[in-house]
């Protein structure tokens, strides 16, 4: 029987996600056809996930510098100065495709991967966040996906011992075939002890340490750069398997290795594993790198060079050590029980050279891998604007009380207690505010100081879908507002840009306009982008997800004794609404959940007004004038009042104005607004007038009921029951 003829390499390239012109470019760069190992290396480094070939032009619009920025985009994570010789290191990243295919491991390894990005920079992780988007609750897969993802996030973060302090969870049919799992990690480091990935010189040892390499996760980066179809379940082998206990050992070993002074450069093995880590370290340093793959610690027998280079096995690191420091590394790795080996050295060649079983199995120049990945200026069409809805275009509810109950028990608005109770929110003993406490951002004390870091994750996908430019602005503005609402000074953001197939002009139009809006908001609010991730091709059978550019914000409170939450409202306190109310009902939760409509333009974002209102509120918190503050977002005023009342264990009665329709006043989602509970409203109103910020007393806290005279009165026990019941009831179903 004759042997099967070898498959043409161009055909294999197509299976690896490379376009014909991209393969032709590789052949020209090498002046020959690549072998299978080389083709695998090119395919992952030139994948959308690793090269950002469709989005790099758009990312260039973001402001990335500021007085506090130490390291912007381009490293494993962003770094900002928080004073006293300390730095905050943070990043957000997606694990969308793996979490849809295998929800527990997909979500768990997303948490593990984002932590490695942070401690690779020399920071100890101190807080985790997540932003989750699931499909319609009635879809047959949704309940299983929720259960698996939440268990994976909790199982990994809890075991490692880093608190999960904040996040957001949405449900919409647009995510039926492609859920989103965005994970964010925040860490602390000393300003003078930040570590970078560029290998500084030739002739240095390259050390692998952590877990052994297996066959899990092979071509994970390529999978993350492709659409889904009915065969996606077959991609389970490309999902990595996590070990949180190994991660904990890896954190301690890495930080000890850094403290020893032995590290010249370091990089975690994330997407594309050993390939991306070695290529990026050598490429950024302008050197070459030679690896002996026989020395790689392996979990399985008979692994090929191709499998080792493309494996995405978890909990692994690559370090370039200073001359003569190999023994120090060996001592530390043995202490923490980690596999480790010198697997190569940096060179002067400018090439990636791989040896396996005594032969050179790959020899490619690094410049096309690292610098010359394709860069596309893809065609795009501007999204069609939706008409602005006036209050007269939207009917009032037949029963206001029932409308309030329906809104507050809707999947997006209902309590997520069932979810966050599975997360350890207080390990490390520095958590001040978290998902349980009633605050607009998570708050973590900077140990041994009076400072605290505020962290949040925000985006409103329905706004971005209707108007990507305004929706992009709003995502940044809401993150800024949530930090301000706890009393923090916003410093910088990370982002996770989740979109469909950029090769479709209408999807590329969403990307272009959303990033335009984000960039404008970042500039106006002095809120630079220091890190992030782009996740494209989030679609199944040609159906794209709602555009979801998630924004992770970080802010600083100099003295956490002067902070705010929305759980301290007391009977008799006045409710002061800061910011202008016009009654914007387009794309509102009221429109969707009560009336069953998804139409209209989203509320516009006036960035100058946003900044004035935010600075007024932050000043009031810092001066000790107020300490009970809630931002207004989904559901408008009535949702903010209800959430404050529920968190505080009291009721509230609203005063209805005459100049605006009742449903527009209660349910409108105008931006740039805050609700403050205070016994002394006059000083706040005077300060607002002096700063040209609209403000009015809209009600007061009371006992037992949420009410608006003449419109509705809902018992707080009834409201709490409706708000708390949906998610546990759904998951029990």
XYZ file of C-alpha atoms in Angstrom, residues 681-691:
11
model
C -28.933 69.060 50.772
C -28.579 72.861 50.683
C -24.780 72.949 50.690
C -24.696 70.358 47.920
C -27.245 72.267 45.840
C -25.267 75.499 46.316
C -22.029 73.825 45.219
C -23.789 72.380 42.186
C -25.112 75.806 41.191
C -21.652 77.345 41.602
C -20.170 74.696 39.312
